[in-house]
Coordinates of C-alpha atoms in Angstrom, one line a residue:
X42 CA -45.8 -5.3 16.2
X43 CA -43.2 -8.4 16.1
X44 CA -40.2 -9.1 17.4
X45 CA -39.4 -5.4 18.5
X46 CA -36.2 -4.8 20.6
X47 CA -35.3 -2.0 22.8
X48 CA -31.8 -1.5 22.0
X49 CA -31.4 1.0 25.0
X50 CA -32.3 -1.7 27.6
X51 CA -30.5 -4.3 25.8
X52 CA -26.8 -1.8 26.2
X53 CA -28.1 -0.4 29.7
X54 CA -28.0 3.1 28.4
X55 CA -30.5 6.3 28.0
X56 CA -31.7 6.9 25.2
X57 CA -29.5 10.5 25.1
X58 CA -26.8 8.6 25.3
X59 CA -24.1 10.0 23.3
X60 CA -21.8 8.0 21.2
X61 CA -18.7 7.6 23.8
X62 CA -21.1 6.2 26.1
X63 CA -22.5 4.2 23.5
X64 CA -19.6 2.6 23.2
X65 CA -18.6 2.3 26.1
X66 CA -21.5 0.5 27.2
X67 CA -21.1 -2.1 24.1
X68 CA -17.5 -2.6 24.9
X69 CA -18.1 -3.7 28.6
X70 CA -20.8 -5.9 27.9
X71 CA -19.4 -7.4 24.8
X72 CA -16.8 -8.9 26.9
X73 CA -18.7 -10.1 29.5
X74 CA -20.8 -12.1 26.8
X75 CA -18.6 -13.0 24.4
X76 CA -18.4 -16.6 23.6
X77 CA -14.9 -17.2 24.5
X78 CA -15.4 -16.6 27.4
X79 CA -18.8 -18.3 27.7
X80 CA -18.1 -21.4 25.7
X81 CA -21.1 -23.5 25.5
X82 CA -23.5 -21.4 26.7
X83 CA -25.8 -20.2 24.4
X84 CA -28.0 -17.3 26.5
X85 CA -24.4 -15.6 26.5
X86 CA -24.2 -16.3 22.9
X87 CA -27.7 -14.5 22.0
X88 CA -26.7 -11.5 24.0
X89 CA -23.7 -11.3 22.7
X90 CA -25.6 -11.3 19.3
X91 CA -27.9 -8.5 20.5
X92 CA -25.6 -6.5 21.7
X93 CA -24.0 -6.5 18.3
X94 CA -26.7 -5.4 16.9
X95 CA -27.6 -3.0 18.8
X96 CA -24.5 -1.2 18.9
X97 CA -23.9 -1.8 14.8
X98 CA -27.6 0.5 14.5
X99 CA -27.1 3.2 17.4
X100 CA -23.4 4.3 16.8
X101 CA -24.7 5.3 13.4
X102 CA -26.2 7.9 13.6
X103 CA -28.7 7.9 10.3
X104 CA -29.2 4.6 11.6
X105 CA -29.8 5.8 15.1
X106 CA -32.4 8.2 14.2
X107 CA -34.8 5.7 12.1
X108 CA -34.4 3.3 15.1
X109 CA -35.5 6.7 17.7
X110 CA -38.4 7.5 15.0
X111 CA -39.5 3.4 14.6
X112 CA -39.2 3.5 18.6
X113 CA -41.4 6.2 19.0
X114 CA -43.8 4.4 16.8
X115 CA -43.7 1.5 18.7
X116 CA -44.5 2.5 21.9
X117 CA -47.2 4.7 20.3
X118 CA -45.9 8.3 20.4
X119 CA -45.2 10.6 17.8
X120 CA -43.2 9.5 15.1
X121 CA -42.7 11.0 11.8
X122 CA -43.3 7.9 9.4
X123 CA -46.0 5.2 9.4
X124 CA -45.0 2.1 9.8
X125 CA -47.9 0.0 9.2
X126 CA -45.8 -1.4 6.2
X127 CA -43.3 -2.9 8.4
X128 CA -44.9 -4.3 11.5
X129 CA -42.3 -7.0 11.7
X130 CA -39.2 -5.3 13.4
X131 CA -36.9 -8.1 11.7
X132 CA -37.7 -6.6 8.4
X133 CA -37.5 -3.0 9.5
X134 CA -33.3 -4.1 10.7
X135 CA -32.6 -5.5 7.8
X136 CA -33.9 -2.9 5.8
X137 CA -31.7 -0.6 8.5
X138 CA -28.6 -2.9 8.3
X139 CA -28.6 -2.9 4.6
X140 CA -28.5 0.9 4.1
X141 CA -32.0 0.6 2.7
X142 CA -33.3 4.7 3.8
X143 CA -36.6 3.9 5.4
X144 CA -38.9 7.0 3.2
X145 CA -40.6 9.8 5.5
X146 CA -44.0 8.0 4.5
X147 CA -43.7 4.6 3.3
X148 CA -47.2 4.1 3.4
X149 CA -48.8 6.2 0.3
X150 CA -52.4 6.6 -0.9
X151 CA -53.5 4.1 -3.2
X152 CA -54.7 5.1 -6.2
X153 CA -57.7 4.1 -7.9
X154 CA -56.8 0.7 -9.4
X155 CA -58.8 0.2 -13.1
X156 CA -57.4 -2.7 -14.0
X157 CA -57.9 -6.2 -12.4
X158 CA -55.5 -7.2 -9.7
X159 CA -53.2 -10.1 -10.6
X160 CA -51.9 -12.7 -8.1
X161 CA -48.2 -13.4 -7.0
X162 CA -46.1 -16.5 -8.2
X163 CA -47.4 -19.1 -5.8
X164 CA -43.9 -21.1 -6.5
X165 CA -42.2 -17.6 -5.0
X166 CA -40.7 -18.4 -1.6
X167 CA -37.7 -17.1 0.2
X168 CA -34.4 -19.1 0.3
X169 CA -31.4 -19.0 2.6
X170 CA -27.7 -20.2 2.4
X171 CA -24.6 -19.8 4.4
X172 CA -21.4 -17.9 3.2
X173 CA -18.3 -18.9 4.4
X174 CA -15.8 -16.2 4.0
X175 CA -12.1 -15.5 5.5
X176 CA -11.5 -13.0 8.0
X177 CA -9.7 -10.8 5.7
X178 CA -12.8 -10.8 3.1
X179 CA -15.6 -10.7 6.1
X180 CA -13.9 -6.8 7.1
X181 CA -13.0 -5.6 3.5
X182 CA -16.2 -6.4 1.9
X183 CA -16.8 -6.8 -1.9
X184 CA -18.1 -9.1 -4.2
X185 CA -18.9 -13.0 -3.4
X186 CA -20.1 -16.0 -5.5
X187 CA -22.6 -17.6 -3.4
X188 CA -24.6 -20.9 -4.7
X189 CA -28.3 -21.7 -4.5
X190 CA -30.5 -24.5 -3.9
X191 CA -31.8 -24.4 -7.2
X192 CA -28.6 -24.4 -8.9
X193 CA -28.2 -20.9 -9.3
X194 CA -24.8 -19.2 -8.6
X195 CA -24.9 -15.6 -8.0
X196 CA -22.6 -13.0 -7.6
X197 CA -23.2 -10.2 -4.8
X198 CA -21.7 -7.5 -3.5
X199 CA -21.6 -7.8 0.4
X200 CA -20.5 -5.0 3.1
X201 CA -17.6 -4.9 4.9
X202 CA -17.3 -5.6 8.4
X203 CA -19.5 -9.0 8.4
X204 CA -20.0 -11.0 11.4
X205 CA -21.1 -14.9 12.1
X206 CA -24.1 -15.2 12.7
X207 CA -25.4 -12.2 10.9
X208 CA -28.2 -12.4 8.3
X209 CA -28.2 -10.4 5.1
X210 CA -31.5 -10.1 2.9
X211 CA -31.3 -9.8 -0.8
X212 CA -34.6 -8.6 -2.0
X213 CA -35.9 -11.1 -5.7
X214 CA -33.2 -13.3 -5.2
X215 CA -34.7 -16.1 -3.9
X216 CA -36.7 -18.9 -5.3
X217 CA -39.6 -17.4 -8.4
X218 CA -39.2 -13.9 -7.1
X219 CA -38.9 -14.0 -3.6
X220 CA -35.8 -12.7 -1.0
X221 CA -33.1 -14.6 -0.2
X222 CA -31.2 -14.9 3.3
X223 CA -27.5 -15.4 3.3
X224 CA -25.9 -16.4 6.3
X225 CA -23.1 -15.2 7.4
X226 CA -19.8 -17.3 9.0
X227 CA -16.9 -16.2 9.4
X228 CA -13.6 -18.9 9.3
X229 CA -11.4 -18.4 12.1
X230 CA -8.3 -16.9 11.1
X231 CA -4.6 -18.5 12.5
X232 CA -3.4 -15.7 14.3
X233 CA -6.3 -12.5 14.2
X234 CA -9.7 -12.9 16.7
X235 CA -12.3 -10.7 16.5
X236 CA -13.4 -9.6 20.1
X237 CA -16.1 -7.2 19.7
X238 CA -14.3 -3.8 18.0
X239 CA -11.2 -4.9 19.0
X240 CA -8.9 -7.8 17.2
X241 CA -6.8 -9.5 19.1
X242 CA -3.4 -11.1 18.3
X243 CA -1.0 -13.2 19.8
X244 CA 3.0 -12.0 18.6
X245 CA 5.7 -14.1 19.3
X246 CA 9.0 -12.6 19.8
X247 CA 12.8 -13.7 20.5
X248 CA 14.2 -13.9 23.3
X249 CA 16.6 -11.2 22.0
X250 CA 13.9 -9.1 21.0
X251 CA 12.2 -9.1 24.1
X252 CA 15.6 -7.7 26.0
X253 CA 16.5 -5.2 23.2
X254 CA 13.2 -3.7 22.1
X255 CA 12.8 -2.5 18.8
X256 CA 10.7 -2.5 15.8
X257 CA 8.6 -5.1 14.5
X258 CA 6.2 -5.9 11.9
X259 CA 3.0 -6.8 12.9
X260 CA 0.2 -7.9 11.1
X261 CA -3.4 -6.9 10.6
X262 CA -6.6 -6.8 8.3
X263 CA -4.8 -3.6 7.0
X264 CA -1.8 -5.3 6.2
X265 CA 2.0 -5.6 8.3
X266 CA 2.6 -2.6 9.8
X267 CA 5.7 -1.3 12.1
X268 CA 5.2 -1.6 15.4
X269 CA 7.6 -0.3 18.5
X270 CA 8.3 -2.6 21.5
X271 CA 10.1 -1.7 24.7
X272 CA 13.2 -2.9 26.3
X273 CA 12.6 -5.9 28.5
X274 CA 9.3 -6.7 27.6
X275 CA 7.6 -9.6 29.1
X276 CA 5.2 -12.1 28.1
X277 CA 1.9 -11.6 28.4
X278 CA 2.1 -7.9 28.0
X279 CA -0.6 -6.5 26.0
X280 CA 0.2 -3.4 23.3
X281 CA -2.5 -1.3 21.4
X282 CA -2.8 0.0 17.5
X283 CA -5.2 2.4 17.8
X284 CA -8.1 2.1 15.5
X285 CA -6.5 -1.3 13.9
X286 CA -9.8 -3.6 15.2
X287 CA -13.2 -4.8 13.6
X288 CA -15.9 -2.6 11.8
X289 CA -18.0 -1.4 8.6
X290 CA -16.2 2.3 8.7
X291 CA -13.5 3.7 10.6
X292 CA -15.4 5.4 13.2
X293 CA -16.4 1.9 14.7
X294 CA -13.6 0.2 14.5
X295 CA -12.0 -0.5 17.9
X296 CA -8.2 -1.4 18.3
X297 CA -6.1 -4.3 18.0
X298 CA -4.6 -5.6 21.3
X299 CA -1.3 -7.6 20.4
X300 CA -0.5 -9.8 23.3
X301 CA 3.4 -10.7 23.4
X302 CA 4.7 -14.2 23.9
X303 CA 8.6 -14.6 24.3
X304 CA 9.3 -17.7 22.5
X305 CA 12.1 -19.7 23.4
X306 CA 14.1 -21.4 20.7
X307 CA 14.2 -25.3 21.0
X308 CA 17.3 -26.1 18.4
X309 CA 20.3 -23.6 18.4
X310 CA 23.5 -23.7 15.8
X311 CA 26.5 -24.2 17.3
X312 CA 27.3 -20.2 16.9
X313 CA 23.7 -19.2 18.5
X314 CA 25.1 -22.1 21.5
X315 CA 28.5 -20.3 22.1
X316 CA 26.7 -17.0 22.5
X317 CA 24.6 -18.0 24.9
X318 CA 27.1 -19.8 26.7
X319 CA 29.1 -16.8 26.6
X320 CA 26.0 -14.4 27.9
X321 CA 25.5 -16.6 30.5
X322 CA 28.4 -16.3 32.2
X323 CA 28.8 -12.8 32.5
X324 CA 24.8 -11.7 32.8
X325 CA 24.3 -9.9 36.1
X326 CA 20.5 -10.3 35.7
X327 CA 19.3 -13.1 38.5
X328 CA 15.3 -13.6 38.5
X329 CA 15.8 -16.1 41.6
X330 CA 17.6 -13.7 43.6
X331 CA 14.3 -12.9 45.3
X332 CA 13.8 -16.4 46.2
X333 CA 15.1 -18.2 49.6
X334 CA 16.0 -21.4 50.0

């Protein structure tokens, strides 16, 4: 059997994990291998990989069980299917990954064959190409116009919550017949990172803002939404919207983390000038007054 990986070892957990833990585990080691943390080095930028995988099959739970049963198989226990059909574990994920169900017993009894076997194209062979797609599009999903060696344009439907570096199989698209691989990259948004489940965002505020608190429209990949800050927030402070981050379905998605950054204006009109001037004189508030001299 190729290629197989034990996606238990991989996030450090039990197999009886249950799905807090699961994700718990994922979220820990996600950040302690994601490449922005680990620029340049690419053993963190594998794991990270496998770790996304992992966790994208084993928080489902459908998925979860086909990966116990192939499991099982693999290391030669009991399993309910045979899966001499699909010895390559590659081809069992993207099955998996592609909400392809996996049948009880993909491996039938031939029948009798009375007719004289013919021979595949010998010009079929799989193809691959590499889909750029926006942030935005990578989490919502939908259809894409994706174009081919051979001239071809096609138009498919793709699943939401996409990731760079991912690998989708489309089954008789390829060249005469045979698959084709798209591959996945995601363009870096201006203002939205994906870190793990979570998105993260960087929100500049006003000065004026930041003392009075307030509402605030924030965006995301759902669109603005109202967000309340305190009184006398500082920068660097991190707020959460729960269930705002990255993922297929709503269940996976983590939260988005909106760091605030108090930005200082650089040009002032002459009213926005006398106000300040104004405030300055009779603010009480001394951030030096810890300091001696």
């Amino acid at each position: 059997m190729q290629n197989f990986r034990d996606y238990y070892e991989i996030l450090g957990i039990v197999e009886s994990a249950d799905s807090s833990t699961i994700k718990q585990a994922y979220r820990r080691l996600a950040r302690q291998f994601h490449p922005d943390l680990n620029p340049g080095d690419q053993e963190a930028e594998e794991r990270f990989k496998s770790l996304g995988e992992a966790y994208e099959i084993l928080s489902d739970a459908d998925r979860k069980a086909q990966y116990d049963d192939y499991r099982r198989y693999w290391l030669q226990q009991k399993s309910e299917a045979d899966y001499r059909d699909l010895e390559d574990f590659n081809r069992f994920v993207d099955q998996l990954l592609n909400r392809q169900v996996i049948p009880k017993s993909p491996v039938q009894p031939k029948k009798k064959q009375t007719q004289a076997k013919t021979t595949g194209d010998p010009r079929r062979r799989d193809a691959e190409a590499s889909l750029q797609v926006p942030l935005e599009r990578a989490f919502q999903g939908g259809a894409e116009r994706v174009r081919l060696e051979d001239g071809r344009a096609l138009e498919v439907d793709m699943p939401p919550g996409m990731l760079t570096g991912q690998r989708i199989r489309l089954r008789g698209q390829g060249i005469n017949g045979g698959d084709l691989y798209l591959n996945i990259v995601v363009e870096p948004h201006p203002f939205l990172r994906v870190q793990g489940r979570d998105v993260v965002c960087h929100l500049p505020i006003t000065p004026s803002e930041a003392v009075l608190g307030g509402q605030i429209t924030v965006p995301t990949l759902d669109g603005p939404v109202q967000m309340t800050i305190p009184a006398g927030i500082q920068s660097g402070r991190k707020l959460r919207l729960a269930g705002k981050g990255y993922g297929r379905i709503t269940e996976e998605r983590g939260d988005q983390i909106v760091e605030i950054e108090v930005a200082v204006p650089k040009l002032l009109s002459d009213q926005e000038a006398e106000l300040y001037e104004k405030l300055r004189t009779i603010e009480a508030f001394n951030p030096r007054a810890h300091l001696t001299y």
